[in-house]
Short mmCIF file of C-alpha atoms in Angstrom, two decimals:
data_model
loop_
_atom_site.label_atom_id
_atom_site.label_comp_id
_atom_site.label_asym_id
_atom_site.label_seq_id
_atom_site.Cartn_x
_atom_site.Cartn_y
_atom_site.Cartn_z
CA MET A 1 -0.03 0.00 -0.01
CA LYS A 2 1.27 3.46 -0.88
CA THR A 3 0.03 6.68 0.74
CA LEU A 4 0.15 10.37 -0.15
CA ILE A 5 -0.30 13.04 2.49
CA ALA A 6 -0.97 16.36 0.73
CA TYR A 7 -1.50 19.41 2.88
CA TYR A 8 -1.47 23.22 2.95
CA SER A 9 -0.05 24.90 6.03
CA TYR A 10 0.25 28.60 6.81
CA ASP A 11 1.57 28.56 10.40
CA GLY A 12 2.93 25.04 10.63
CA ASN A 13 0.07 23.21 12.39
CA ALA A 14 -0.94 21.16 9.30
CA ALA A 15 2.74 20.53 8.49
CA LEU A 16 3.29 19.09 11.95
CA ALA A 17 0.13 16.94 11.64
CA ALA A 18 1.29 15.63 8.23
CA ASP A 19 4.69 14.66 9.61
CA VAL A 20 3.19 12.87 12.61
CA ILE A 21 0.66 11.11 10.42
CA LYS A 22 3.51 9.78 8.29
CA GLN A 23 5.41 8.66 11.40
CA LYS A 24 2.33 6.91 12.75
CA LEU A 25 1.55 5.22 9.42
CA CYS A 26 5.04 3.73 9.58
CA ASP A 27 4.64 2.76 13.28
CA SER A 28 1.10 1.37 13.17
CA SER A 29 0.06 -2.26 13.39
CA ASN A 30 -0.35 -2.27 9.59
CA ALA A 31 2.95 -0.39 9.23
CA GLN A 32 4.07 1.03 5.93
CA ARG A 33 7.71 1.54 5.06
CA PRO A 34 8.79 5.21 5.05
CA GLU A 35 9.32 5.05 1.28
CA GLU A 36 5.67 4.04 0.86
CA VAL A 37 4.41 7.28 2.42
CA ASP A 38 4.97 10.53 0.53
CA VAL A 39 4.30 13.95 2.03
CA PHE A 40 3.55 16.86 -0.28
CA ARG A 41 3.18 20.48 0.79
CA ILE A 42 0.78 22.44 -1.39
CA GLU A 43 2.22 25.86 -2.10
CA VAL A 44 0.70 29.09 -3.36
CA GLU A 45 2.44 31.07 -6.10
CA HIS A 46 2.36 34.50 -4.41
CA GLU A 47 1.55 33.87 -0.78
CA ARG A 48 1.29 36.87 1.51
CA ARG A 49 2.52 36.50 5.07
CA PHE A 50 0.78 38.26 7.92
CA LYS A 51 0.76 37.89 11.68
CA GLY A 52 -1.79 38.54 14.39
CA PHE A 53 -4.97 40.42 13.62
CA PHE A 54 -3.97 41.17 10.01
CA LYS A 55 -3.47 37.44 9.34
CA TYR A 56 -7.01 36.68 10.51
CA MET A 57 -8.52 39.56 8.52
CA TRP A 58 -6.64 38.50 5.38
CA GLY A 59 -7.77 34.87 5.84
CA VAL A 60 -11.42 35.89 6.34
CA LYS A 61 -11.23 38.05 3.19
CA GLN A 62 -9.88 35.08 1.23
CA ILE A 63 -12.82 32.91 2.36
CA ILE A 64 -15.50 35.57 1.75
CA SER A 65 -14.19 36.51 -1.71
CA LYS A 66 -14.02 32.81 -2.72
CA LYS A 67 -11.07 33.70 -4.91
CA MET A 68 -8.89 30.67 -5.40
CA PRO A 69 -5.12 31.15 -5.27
CA VAL A 70 -2.76 30.09 -8.02
CA LEU A 71 -0.86 27.06 -6.87
CA LYS A 72 2.78 26.34 -7.60
CA PRO A 73 3.15 23.65 -10.25
CA TYR A 74 3.41 20.08 -9.10
CA ALA A 75 3.70 16.65 -10.74
CA ILE A 76 2.04 13.88 -8.81
CA ASP A 77 1.00 10.50 -10.25
CA PHE A 78 -2.09 9.92 -8.12
CA ASP A 79 -2.63 6.46 -9.66
CA GLN A 80 0.31 5.08 -7.70
CA TYR A 81 -1.37 5.74 -4.34
CA ASP A 82 -3.88 3.54 -2.52
CA LEU A 83 -4.67 6.14 0.13
CA LEU A 84 -4.76 9.91 -0.25
CA ILE A 85 -4.81 12.06 2.91
CA PHE A 86 -5.50 15.79 2.63
CA GLY A 87 -5.02 18.43 5.33
CA SER A 88 -5.67 22.10 5.86
CA PRO A 89 -5.84 24.83 8.47
CA VAL A 90 -9.26 26.25 9.27
CA TRP A 91 -9.91 29.84 8.20
CA ALA A 92 -13.27 31.41 9.13
CA SER A 93 -14.82 27.96 9.66
CA SER A 94 -13.62 26.80 6.20
CA PRO A 95 -10.56 25.04 4.79
CA ALA A 96 -7.88 27.36 3.43
CA PRO A 97 -8.54 28.30 -0.22
CA ALA A 98 -5.28 26.61 -1.30
CA ILE A 99 -6.55 23.15 -0.32
CA ILE A 100 -9.91 23.74 -1.99
CA ALA A 101 -8.15 24.86 -5.18
CA PHE A 102 -6.02 21.71 -5.02
CA LEU A 103 -8.95 19.36 -4.37
CA GLN A 104 -11.13 20.94 -7.07
CA GLN A 105 -8.52 20.14 -9.72
CA LEU A 106 -7.77 16.69 -8.31
CA PRO A 107 -7.89 14.16 -11.17
CA VAL A 108 -8.90 11.11 -9.15
CA VAL A 109 -12.03 8.98 -8.87
CA GLY A 110 -12.65 5.90 -6.77
CA LYS A 111 -9.71 6.36 -4.37
CA LYS A 112 -9.67 5.78 -0.61
CA THR A 113 -9.17 9.20 0.96
CA ALA A 114 -9.08 10.86 4.38
CA VAL A 115 -9.12 14.47 5.51
CA PHE A 116 -7.82 16.40 8.50
CA CYS A 117 -7.90 20.00 9.59
CA CYS A 118 -6.06 22.02 12.19
CA CYS A 119 -7.92 24.66 14.11
CA ALA A 120 -7.80 26.77 17.24
CA GLY A 121 -11.03 25.27 18.55
CA ASN A 122 -13.80 25.25 15.92
CA LYS A 123 -13.51 23.14 12.79
CA GLY A 124 -16.63 24.73 11.40
CA ARG A 125 -17.57 23.21 8.04
CA SER A 126 -14.00 22.65 6.95
CA LEU A 127 -14.06 18.86 6.91
CA ASP A 128 -17.42 18.76 5.14
CA SER A 129 -16.13 21.20 2.50
CA MET A 130 -13.08 19.06 1.86
CA LYS A 131 -15.19 15.88 1.68
CA SER A 132 -17.56 17.48 -0.81
CA CYS A 133 -14.61 18.04 -3.14
CA LEU A 134 -13.85 14.33 -2.84
CA SER A 135 -17.39 13.15 -3.60
CA LYS A 136 -16.24 10.73 -6.34
CA ASN A 137 -13.94 8.97 -3.84
CA THR A 138 -14.40 7.04 -0.61
CA VAL A 139 -13.71 9.16 2.45
CA ALA A 140 -12.48 6.63 5.04
CA GLY A 141 -11.77 9.03 7.83
CA GLU A 142 -11.71 12.57 9.10
CA ILE A 143 -10.34 14.35 12.12
CA ALA A 144 -9.85 17.86 13.49
CA PHE A 145 -6.67 18.60 15.44
CA ILE A 146 -6.90 21.47 17.87
CA ASN A 147 -3.84 23.62 18.41
CA SER A 148 -1.40 21.03 17.09
CA LEU A 149 1.70 23.08 17.78
CA ARG A 150 0.60 23.91 21.34
CA GLN A 151 -0.49 20.41 22.39
CA ASP A 152 1.61 18.05 24.46
CA LYS A 153 3.69 16.18 21.86
CA LYS A 154 2.91 12.76 23.29
CA GLU A 155 -0.84 13.43 23.55
CA PHE A 156 -0.90 14.77 20.03
CA ALA A 157 1.07 11.76 18.69
CA ASP A 158 -1.28 9.38 20.52
CA ALA A 159 -4.36 11.09 19.02
CA VAL A 160 -2.83 10.88 15.54
CA GLY A 161 -1.87 7.25 16.12
CA ALA A 162 -5.42 6.32 17.14
CA TRP A 163 -6.78 8.01 14.00
CA VAL A 164 -4.25 6.23 11.79
CA GLU A 165 -5.28 2.89 13.34
CA GLN A 166 -8.90 3.68 12.50
CA LEU A 167 -7.91 4.44 8.90
CA ALA A 168 -6.08 1.16 8.63
CA LEU A 169 -9.06 -0.74 9.93
CA SER A 170 -11.55 1.20 7.83
CA GLY A 171 -13.06 -1.09 5.26
CA ALA A 172 -16.44 0.49 5.33
CA GLU A 173 -17.11 3.03 2.58
CA ARG A 174 -18.22 6.39 3.88
CA ARG A 175 -18.93 9.34 1.68
#
């Protein structure tokens, strides 16, 4: 089995989650070899960097305007993967526009997928929005991680590990 973890991260929470997911996929009872799990960071062509209040206002504006960012080019052969995991931060109760742009142009049908989001407390409709972009695929799992970078590392790793075990055991098709 080969897995791709594709994520967008602005502050590093989703990046941390993606790294721990890979680690746990390789440590789980149905362990994959590290070379069987690829991690891909989705990048925006001209990303603006803000902090504090301005970051939140900019993020809200991105969600309200529904303007999709231009993504940096990438070359991924999705056919080689058995499981596709997608992750995003939550902005104004929605996934970041970069992950939506990525998922909307995703050329896959009939794949086993999973989604995760990273938030400060309220996932809003972020997971549902991501799943709706994957409607032609099987969504085998979803999870929201709260304050990934601020959590106790062991507690966070344990939560990720439990979710990864659920994904490995998931044979039931959920959409």
